[in-house]
mmCIF file of C-alpha atoms and ligand atoms in Angstrom:
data_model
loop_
_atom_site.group_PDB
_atom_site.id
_atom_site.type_symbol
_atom_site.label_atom_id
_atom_site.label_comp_id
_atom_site.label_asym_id
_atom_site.label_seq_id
_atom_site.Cartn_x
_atom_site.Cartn_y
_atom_site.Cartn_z
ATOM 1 C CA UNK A 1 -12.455 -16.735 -4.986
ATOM 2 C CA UNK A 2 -15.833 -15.337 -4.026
ATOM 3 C CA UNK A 3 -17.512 -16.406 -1.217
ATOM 4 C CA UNK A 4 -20.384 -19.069 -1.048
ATOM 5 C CA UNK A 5 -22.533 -20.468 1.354
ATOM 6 C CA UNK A 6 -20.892 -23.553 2.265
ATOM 7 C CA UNK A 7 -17.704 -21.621 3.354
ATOM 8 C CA UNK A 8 -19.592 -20.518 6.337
ATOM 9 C CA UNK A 9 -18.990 -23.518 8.979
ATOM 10 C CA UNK A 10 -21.162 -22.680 11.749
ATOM 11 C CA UNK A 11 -19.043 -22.737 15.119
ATOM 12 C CA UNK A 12 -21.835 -21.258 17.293
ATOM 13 C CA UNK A 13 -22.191 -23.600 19.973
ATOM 14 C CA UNK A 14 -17.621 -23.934 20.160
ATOM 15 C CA UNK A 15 -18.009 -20.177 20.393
ATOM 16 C CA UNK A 16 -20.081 -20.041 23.822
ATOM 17 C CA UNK A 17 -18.058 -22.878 25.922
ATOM 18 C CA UNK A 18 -14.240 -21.270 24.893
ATOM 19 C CA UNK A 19 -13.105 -18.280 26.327
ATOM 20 C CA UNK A 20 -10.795 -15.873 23.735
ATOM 21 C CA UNK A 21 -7.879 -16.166 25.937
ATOM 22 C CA UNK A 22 -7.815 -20.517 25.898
ATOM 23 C CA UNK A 23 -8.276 -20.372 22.784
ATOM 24 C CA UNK A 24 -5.554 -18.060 22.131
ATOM 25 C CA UNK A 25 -3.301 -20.070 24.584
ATOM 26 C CA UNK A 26 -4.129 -23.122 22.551
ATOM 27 C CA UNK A 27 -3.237 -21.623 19.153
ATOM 28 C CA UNK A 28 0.082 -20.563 20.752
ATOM 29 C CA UNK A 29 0.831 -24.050 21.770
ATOM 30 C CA UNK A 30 4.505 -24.737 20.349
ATOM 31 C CA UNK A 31 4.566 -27.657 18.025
ATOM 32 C CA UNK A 32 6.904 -30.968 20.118
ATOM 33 C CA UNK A 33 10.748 -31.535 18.545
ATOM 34 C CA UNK A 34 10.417 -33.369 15.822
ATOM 35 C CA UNK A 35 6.930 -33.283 15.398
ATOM 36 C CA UNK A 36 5.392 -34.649 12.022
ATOM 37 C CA UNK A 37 4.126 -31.267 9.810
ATOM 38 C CA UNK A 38 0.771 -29.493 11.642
ATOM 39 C CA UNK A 39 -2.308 -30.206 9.999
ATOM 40 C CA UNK A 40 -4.050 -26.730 9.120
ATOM 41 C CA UNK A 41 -4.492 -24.836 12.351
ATOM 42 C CA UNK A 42 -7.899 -25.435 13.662
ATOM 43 C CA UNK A 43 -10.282 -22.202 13.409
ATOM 44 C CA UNK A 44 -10.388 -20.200 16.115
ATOM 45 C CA UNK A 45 -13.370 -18.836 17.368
ATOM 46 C CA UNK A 46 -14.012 -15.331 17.721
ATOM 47 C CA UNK A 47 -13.464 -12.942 20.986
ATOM 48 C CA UNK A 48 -15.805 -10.615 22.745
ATOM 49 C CA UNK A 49 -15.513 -7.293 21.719
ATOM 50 C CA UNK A 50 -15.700 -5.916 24.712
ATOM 51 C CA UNK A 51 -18.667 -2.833 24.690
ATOM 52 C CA UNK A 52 -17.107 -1.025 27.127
ATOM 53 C CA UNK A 53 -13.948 -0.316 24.786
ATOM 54 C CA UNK A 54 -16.031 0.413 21.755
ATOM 55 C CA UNK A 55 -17.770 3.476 24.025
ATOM 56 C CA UNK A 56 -14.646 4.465 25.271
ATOM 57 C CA UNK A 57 -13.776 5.440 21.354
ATOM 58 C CA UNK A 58 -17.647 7.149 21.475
ATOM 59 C CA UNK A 59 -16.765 9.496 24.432
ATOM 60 C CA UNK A 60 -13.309 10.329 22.309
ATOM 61 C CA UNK A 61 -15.563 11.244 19.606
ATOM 62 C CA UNK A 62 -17.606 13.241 21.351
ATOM 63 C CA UNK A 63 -15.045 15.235 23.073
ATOM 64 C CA UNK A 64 -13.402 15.604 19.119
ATOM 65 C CA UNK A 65 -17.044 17.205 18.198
ATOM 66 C CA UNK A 66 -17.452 19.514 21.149
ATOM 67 C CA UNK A 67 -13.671 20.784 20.399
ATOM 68 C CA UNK A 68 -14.559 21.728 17.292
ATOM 69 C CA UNK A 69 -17.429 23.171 16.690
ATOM 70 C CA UNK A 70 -20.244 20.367 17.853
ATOM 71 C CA UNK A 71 -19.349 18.473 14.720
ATOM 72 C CA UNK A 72 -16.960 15.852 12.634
ATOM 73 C CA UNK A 73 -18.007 17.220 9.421
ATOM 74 C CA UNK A 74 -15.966 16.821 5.955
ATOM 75 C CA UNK A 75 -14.036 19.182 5.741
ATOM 76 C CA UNK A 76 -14.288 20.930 9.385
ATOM 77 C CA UNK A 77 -11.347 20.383 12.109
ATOM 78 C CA UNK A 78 -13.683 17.718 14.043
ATOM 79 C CA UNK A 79 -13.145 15.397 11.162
ATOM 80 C CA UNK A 80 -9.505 15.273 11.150
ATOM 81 C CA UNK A 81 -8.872 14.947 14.876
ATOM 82 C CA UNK A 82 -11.784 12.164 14.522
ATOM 83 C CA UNK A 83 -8.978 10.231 11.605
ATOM 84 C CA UNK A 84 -5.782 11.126 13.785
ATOM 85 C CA UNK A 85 -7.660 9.745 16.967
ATOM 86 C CA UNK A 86 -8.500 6.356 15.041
ATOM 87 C CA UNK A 87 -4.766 6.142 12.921
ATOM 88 C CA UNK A 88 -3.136 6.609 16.126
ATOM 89 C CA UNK A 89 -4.756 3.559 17.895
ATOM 90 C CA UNK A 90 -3.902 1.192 14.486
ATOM 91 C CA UNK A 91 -0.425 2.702 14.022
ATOM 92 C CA UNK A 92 0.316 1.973 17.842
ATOM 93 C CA UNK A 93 -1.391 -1.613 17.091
ATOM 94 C CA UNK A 94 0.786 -2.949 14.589
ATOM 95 C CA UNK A 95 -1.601 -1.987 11.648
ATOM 96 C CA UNK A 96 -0.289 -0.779 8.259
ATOM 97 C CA UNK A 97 -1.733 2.391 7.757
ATOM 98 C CA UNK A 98 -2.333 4.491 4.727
ATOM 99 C CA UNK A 99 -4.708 8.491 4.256
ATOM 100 C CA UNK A 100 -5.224 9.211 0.950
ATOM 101 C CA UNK A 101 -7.103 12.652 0.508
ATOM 102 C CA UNK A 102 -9.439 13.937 -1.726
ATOM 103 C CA UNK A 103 -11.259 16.995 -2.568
ATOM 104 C CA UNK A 104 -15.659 17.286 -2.365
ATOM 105 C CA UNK A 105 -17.530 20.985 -2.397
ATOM 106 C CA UNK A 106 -13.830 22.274 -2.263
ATOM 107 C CA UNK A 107 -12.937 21.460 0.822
ATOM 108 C CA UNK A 108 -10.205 18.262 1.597
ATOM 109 C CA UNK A 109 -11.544 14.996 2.858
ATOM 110 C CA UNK A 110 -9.868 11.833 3.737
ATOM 111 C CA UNK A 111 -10.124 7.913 3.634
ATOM 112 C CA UNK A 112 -8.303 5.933 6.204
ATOM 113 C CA UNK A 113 -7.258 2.501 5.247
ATOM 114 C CA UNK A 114 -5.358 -0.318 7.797
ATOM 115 C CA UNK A 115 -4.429 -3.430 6.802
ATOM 116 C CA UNK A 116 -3.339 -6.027 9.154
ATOM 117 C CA UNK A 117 0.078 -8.000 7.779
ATOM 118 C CA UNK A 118 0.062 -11.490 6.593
ATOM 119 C CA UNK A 119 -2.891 -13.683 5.340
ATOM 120 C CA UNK A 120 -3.309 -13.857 1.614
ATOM 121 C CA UNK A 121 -3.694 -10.297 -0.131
ATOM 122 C CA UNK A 122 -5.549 -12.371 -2.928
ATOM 123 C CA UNK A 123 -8.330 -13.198 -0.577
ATOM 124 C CA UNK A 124 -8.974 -9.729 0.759
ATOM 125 C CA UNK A 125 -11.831 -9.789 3.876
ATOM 126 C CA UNK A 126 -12.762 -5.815 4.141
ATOM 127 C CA UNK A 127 -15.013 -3.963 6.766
ATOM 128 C CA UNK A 128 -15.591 -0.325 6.613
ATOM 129 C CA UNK A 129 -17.447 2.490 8.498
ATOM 130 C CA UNK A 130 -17.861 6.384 7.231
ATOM 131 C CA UNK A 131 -16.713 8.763 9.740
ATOM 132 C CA UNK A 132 -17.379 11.499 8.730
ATOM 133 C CA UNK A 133 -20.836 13.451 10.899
ATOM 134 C CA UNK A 134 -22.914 15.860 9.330
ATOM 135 C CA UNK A 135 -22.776 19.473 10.030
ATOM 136 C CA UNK A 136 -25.465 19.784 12.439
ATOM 137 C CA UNK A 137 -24.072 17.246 14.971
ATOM 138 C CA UNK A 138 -21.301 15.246 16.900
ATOM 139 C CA UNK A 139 -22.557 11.666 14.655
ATOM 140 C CA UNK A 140 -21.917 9.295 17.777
ATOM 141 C CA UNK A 141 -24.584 6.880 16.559
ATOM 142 C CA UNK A 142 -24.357 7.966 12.955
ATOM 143 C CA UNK A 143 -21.347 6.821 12.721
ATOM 144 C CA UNK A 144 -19.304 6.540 15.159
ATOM 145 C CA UNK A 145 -21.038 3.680 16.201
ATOM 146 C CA UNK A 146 -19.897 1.560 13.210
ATOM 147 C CA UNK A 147 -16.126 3.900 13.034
ATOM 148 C CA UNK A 148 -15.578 2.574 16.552
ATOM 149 C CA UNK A 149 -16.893 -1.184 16.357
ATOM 150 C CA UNK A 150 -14.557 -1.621 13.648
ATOM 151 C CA UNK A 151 -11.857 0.572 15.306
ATOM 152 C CA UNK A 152 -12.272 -1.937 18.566
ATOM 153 C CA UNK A 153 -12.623 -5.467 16.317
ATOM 154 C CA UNK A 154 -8.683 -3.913 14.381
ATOM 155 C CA UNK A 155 -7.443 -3.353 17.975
ATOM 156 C CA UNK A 156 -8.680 -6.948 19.270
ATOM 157 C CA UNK A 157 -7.280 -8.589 15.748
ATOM 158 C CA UNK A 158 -3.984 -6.996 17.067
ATOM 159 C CA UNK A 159 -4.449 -7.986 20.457
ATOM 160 C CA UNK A 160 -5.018 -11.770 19.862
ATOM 161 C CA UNK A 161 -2.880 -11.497 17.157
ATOM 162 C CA UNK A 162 -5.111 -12.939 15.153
ATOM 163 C CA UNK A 163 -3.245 -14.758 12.165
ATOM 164 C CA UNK A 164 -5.909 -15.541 9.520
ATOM 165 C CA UNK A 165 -5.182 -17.666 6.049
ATOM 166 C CA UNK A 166 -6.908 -14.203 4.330
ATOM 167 C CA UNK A 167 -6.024 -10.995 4.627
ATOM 168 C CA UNK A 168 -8.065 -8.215 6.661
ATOM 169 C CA UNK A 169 -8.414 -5.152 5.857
ATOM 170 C CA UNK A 170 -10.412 -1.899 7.924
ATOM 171 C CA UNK A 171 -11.829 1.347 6.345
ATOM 172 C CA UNK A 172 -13.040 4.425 7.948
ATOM 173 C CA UNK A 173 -14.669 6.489 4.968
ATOM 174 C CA UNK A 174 -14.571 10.387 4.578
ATOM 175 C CA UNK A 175 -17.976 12.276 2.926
ATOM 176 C CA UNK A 176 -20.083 9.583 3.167
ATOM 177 C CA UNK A 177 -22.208 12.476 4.228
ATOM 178 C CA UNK A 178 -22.087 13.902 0.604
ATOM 179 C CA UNK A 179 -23.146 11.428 -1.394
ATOM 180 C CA UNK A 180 -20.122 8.464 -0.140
ATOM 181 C CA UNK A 181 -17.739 10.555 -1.688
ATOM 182 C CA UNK A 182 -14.675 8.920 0.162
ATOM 183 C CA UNK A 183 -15.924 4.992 -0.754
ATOM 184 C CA UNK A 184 -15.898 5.799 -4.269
ATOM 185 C CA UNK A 185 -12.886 7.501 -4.435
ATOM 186 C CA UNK A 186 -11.497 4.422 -3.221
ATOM 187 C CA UNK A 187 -12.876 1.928 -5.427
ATOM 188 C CA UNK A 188 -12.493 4.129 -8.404
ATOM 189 C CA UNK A 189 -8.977 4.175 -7.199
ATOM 190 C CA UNK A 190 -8.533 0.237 -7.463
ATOM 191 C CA UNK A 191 -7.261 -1.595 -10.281
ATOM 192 C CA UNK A 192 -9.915 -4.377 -11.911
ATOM 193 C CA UNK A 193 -7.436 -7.128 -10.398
ATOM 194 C CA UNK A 194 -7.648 -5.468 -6.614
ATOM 195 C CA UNK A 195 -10.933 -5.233 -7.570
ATOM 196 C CA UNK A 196 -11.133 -9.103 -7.694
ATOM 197 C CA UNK A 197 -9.228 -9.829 -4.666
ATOM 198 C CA UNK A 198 -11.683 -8.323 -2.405
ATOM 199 C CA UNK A 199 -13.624 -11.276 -0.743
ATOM 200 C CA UNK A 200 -16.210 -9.543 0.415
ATOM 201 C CA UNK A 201 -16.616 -5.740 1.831
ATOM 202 C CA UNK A 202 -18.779 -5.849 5.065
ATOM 203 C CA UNK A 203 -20.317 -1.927 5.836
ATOM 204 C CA UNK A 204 -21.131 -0.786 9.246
ATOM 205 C CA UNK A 205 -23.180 2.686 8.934
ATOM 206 C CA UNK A 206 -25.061 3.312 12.526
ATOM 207 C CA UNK A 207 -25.191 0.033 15.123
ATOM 208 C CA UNK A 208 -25.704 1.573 17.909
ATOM 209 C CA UNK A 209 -29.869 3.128 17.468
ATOM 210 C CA UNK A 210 -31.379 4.087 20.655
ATOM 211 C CA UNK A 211 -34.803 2.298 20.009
ATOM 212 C CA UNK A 212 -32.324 -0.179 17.831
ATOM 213 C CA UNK A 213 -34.030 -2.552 15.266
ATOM 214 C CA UNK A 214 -31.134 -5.826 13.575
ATOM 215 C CA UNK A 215 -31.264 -5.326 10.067
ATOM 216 C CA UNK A 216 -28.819 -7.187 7.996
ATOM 217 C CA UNK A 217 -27.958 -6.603 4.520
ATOM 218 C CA UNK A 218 -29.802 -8.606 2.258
ATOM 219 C CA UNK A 219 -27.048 -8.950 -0.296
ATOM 220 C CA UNK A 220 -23.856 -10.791 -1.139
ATOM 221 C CA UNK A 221 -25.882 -14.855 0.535
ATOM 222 C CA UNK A 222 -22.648 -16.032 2.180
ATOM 223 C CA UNK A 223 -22.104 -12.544 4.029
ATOM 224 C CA UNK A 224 -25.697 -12.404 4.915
ATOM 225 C CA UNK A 225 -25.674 -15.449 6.080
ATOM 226 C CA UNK A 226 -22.866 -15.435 8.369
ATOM 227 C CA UNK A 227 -24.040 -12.394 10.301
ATOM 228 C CA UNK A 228 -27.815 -14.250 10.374
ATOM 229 C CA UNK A 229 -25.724 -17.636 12.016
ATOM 230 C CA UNK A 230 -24.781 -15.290 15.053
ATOM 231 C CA UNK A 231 -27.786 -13.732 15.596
ATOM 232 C CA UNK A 232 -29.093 -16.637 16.019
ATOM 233 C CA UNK A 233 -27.182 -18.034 18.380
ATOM 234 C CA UNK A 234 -27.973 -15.248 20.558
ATOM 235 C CA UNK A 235 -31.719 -16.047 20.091
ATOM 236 C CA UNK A 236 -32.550 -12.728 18.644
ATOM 237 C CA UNK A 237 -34.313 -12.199 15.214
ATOM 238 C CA UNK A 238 -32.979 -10.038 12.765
ATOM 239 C CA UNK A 239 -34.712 -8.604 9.475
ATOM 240 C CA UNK A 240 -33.555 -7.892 6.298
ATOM 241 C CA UNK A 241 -32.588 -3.970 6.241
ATOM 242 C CA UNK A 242 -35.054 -2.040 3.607
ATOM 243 C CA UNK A 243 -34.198 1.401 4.653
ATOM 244 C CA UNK A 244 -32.765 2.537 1.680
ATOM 245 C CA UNK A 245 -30.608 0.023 -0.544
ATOM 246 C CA UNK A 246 -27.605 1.727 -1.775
ATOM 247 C CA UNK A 247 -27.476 4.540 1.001
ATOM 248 C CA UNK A 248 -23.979 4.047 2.292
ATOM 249 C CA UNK A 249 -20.825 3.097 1.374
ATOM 250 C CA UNK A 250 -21.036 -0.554 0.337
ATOM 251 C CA UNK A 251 -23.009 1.014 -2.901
ATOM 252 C CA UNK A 252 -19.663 1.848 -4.140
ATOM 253 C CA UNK A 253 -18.480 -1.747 -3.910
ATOM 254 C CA UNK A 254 -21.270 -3.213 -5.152
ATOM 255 C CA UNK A 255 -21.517 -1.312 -8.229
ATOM 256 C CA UNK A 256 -17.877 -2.877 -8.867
ATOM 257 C CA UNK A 257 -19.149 -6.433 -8.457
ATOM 258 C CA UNK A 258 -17.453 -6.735 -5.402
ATOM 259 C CA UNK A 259 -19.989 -9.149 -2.764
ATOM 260 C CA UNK A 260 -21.172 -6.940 -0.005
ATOM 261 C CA UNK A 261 -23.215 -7.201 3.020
ATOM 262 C CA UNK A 262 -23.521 -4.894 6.496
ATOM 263 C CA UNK A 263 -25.338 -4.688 9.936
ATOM 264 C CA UNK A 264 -27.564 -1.699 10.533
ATOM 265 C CA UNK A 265 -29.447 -0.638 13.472
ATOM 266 C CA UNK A 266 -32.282 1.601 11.894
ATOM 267 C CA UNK A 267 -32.370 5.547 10.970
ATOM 268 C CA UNK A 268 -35.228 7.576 10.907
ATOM 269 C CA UNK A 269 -37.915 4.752 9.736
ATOM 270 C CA UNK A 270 -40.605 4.753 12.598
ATOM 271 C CA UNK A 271 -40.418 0.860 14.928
ATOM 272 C CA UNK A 272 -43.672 -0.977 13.995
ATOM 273 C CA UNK A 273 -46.016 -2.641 16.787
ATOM 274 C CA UNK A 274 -44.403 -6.292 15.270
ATOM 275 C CA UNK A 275 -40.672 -4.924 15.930
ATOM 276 C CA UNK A 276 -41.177 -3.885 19.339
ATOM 277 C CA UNK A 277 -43.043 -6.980 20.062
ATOM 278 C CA UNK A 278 -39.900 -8.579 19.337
ATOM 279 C CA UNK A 279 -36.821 -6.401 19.796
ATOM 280 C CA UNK A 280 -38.225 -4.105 22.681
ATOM 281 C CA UNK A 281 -38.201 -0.040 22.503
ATOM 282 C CA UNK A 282 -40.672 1.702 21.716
ATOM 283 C CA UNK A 283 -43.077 1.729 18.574
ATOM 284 C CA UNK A 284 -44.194 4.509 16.572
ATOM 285 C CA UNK A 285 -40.906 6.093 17.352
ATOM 286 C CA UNK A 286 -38.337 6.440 15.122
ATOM 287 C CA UNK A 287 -35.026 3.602 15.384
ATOM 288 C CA UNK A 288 -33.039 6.981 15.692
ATOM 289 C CA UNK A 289 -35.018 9.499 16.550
ATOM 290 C CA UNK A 290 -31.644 12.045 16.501
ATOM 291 C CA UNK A 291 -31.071 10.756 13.113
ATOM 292 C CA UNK A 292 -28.738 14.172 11.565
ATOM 293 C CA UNK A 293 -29.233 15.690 14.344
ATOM 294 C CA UNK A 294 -27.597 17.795 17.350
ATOM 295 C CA UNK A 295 -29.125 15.117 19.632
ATOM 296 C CA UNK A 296 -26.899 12.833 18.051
ATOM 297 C CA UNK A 297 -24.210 12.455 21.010
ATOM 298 C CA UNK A 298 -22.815 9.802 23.013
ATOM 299 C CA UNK A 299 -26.536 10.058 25.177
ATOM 300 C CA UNK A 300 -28.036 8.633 21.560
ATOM 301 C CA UNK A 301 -26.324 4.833 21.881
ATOM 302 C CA UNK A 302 -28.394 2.177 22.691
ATOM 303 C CA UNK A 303 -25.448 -0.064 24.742
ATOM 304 C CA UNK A 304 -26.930 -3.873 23.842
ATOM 305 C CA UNK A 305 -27.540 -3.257 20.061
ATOM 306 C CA UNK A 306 -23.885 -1.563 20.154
ATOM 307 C CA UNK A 307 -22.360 -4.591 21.945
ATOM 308 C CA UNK A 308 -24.411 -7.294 20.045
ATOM 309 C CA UNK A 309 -23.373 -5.714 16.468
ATOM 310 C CA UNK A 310 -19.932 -5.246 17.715
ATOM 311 C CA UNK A 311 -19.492 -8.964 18.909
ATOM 312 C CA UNK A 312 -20.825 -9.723 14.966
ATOM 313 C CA UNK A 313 -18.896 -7.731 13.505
ATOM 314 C CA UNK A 314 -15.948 -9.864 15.045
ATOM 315 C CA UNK A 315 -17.855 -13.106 14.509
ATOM 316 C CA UNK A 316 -17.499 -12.581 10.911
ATOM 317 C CA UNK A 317 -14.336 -11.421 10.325
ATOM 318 C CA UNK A 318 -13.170 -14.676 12.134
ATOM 319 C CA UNK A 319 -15.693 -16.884 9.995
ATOM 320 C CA UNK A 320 -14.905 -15.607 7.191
ATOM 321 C CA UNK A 321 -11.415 -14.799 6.920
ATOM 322 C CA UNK A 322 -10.023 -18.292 8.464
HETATM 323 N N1 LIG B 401 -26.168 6.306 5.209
HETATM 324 C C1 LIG B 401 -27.165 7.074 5.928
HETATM 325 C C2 LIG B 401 -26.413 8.211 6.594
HETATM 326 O O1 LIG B 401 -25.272 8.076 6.896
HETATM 327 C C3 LIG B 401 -27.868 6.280 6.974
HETATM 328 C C4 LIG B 401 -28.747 5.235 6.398
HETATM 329 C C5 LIG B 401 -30.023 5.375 6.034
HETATM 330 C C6 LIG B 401 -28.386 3.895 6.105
HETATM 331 N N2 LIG B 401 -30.500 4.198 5.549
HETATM 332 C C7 LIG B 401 -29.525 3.294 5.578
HETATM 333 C C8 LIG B 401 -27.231 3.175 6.258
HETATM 334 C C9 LIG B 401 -29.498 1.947 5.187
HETATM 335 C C10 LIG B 401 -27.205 1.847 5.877
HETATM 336 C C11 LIG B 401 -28.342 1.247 5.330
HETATM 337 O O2 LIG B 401 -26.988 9.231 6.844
HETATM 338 CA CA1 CA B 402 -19.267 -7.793 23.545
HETATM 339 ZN ZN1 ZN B 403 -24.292 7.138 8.176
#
C-alpha cells in the first residue's frame, strides 16, 4: 500500500520526554497469565543515533582509503574492504545479508543489501546510501556520511531489537559514482511485484557537509513530510533540495514508480546570505567545498548536520515502518 500523508502520526513531543531504553523496557513488558489478547503494540518512538558511533564508522573509512590507495573507488581495493567493513557489522548484528556483483567500465562492483527479519515483506520500508568514493579521494562526506548513518540506524534496529509491523530493509550502493550503476542494477533486478512491495525507498547521498545546508527531497509527500515533522521539532528549517533532481540513487527507484524521498546536506552549490542567516557557516562558500575531492576526509564532516540527519534518518524508519 503506498504511503500517504495521514500515515504519518506525529509523535514529536512523546519522542523528547522518553528515553530509548524505557521505552524499550516498556515494549518488553511480559503480557500477565491469562491476560485478555494485547491490543496492537503501541508505537515506539525512535532512539538517538548516537553521532559518536556513526564517526567511529567515518574514521574506519578513512583508514580503508589511506590503505588503499587514498580512495574507495569502484572497482579499486578501498571499495571492497569499505563493503566487508559494513557486511561484517550487519552479519554480526543479526541482519540477513546478501552482495550481488556486477560489472561497469570492466571492472567488478558490488551492491550490499541487509534486511532485518520479520515485519511484513509486502510493506517493504528501504533506506540506501552509495558507497562507493570517487577516484580522487577517501569520500568521508560523499558518502560515507550517508553509508555510515544508515550503517549505525541497522546496528541500533538490531540493538533495540526493533520489531516493526513492516519490513526494513538497508542498501549500500556500488558505482553510484558512474552514473548509479549499482541502484539500477538492483531495481532492474526486481520483479514488477517486488517492485510494488517497496513502501517507500529513503536515499542518503552526503549528510554530513562542512558548511551543511537541510535539504529534503521534495518528492514522494508522505516521505517528505515525515523527515520535515522532525526537523521541526528540533526548531531548525529545512529547504527543499534543488541541487540536481535525479543525481543519486533514488533516480533509479523513482523511474520504477516506487515513492522516494532523501536528506541531503549540500554539494558544491555556493551557501546564500539567506542560508547562513539561518543555518550558520559561512556564505559564498560552497556546502562542500571538498566536494570530489582529496580534501574529502574524515576533517570534511560537519558533526551537528551528521548527528541531526542521522537522528532523522532513525525518526523515519520508526514512523514509517510501525
Ligand atoms: N550524487 C552526487 C555525488 O555523489 C552528489 C549530489 C549532487 C547529490 N547533487 C545531489 C546527491 C542532490 C543528492 C541530491 O557525487
Ligand atoms: Ca544523535
Ligand atoms: Zn554521492
Amino acid at each position: 500500500m503506498p504511503l500517504h500523508p495521514t500515515s504519518i502520526r506525529p509523535r514529536l513531543a512523546t519522542a523528547a520526554l522518553l528515553t530509548a531504553a524505557a521505552l524499550v523496557a516498556a515494549g518488553a513488558t511480559p503480557l500477565a497469565a491469562g491476560a485478555a489478547p494485547a491490543p496492537a503494540a503501541p508505537a515506539l518512538a525512535a532512539p538517538d543515533i548516537p553521532v559518536a558511533s556513526v564517526k567511529a564508522h567515518l574514521t574506519q573509512l578513512q583508514s580503508i582509503a589511506t590503505a588503499n590507495g587514498g580512495n574507495r573507488a569502484h572497482g579499486r581495493p578501498g571499495y571492497k574492504a569499505s563493503l566487508d567493513y559494513v557486511k561484517g557489522k550487519l552479519d554480526a548484528a543479526g541482519f540477513t545479508t546478501s552482495v550481488k556483483q556486477f560489472t561497469s567500465g570492466g571492472r567488478t562492483g558490488y551492491n550490499l543489501v541487509a534486511d532485518w527479519p520479520g515485519g511484513d515483506t509486502n510493506q517493504v520500508v528501504m533506506a540506501g546510501a552509495h558507497l562507493d568514493s570517487v577516484t580522487a579521494g577517501p569520500g568521508i562526506n560523499d558518502n560515507g556520511s550517508g553509508s555510515a548513518a544508515i550503517l549505525e540506524a541497522a546496528l541500533t534496529v538490531s540493538r533495540t531489537q526493533f520489531k516493526p509491523a513492516k519490513h526494513l530493509r538497508f542498501a549500500w550502493w556500488g558505482a553510484e559514482e558512474l552514473g548509479m550503476v549499482g541502484s539500477r542494477n538492483y531495481v532492474n533486478s526486481l520483479s514488477v511485484t517486488d517492485r510494488s512491495r517497496i513502501d517507500g525507498y529513503l536515499n542518503f547521498d552526503m549528510v554530513g557537509s562542512p558548511n551543511p545546508g537541510y535539504f529534503v527531497y521534495d518528492d514522494d509527500p508522505a516521505l517528505e513530510q515525515v523527515f520535515k515533522d522532525y526537523y521541526g521539532g528540533l526548531g531548525v528549517p529545512t529547504e527543499i533540495e534543488t541541487e540536481g533532481d535525479g543525481r543519486s540513487d533514488h533516480a533509479p527507484f523513482k523511474s520504477a514508480g516506487i515513492p522516494v524521498g532523501g536528506l541531503f546536506s549540500g554539494a558544491d552549490y555556493r551557501k546564500t546570505a539567506a542560508q547562513a542567516q539561518k543555518w550558520g557557516g559561512t556564505a559564498g562558500k560552497a556546502f562542500d567545498a571538498c566536494y570530489h575531492s582529496a580534501c574529502d576526509t574524515s576533517a570534511n564532516i560537519d558533526t551537528t548536520a551528521l548527528d541531526r540527519n542521522s537522528d532523522a534518518i532513525a525518526y523515519a524508519l520508526w514512523e514509517l515502518a510501525q
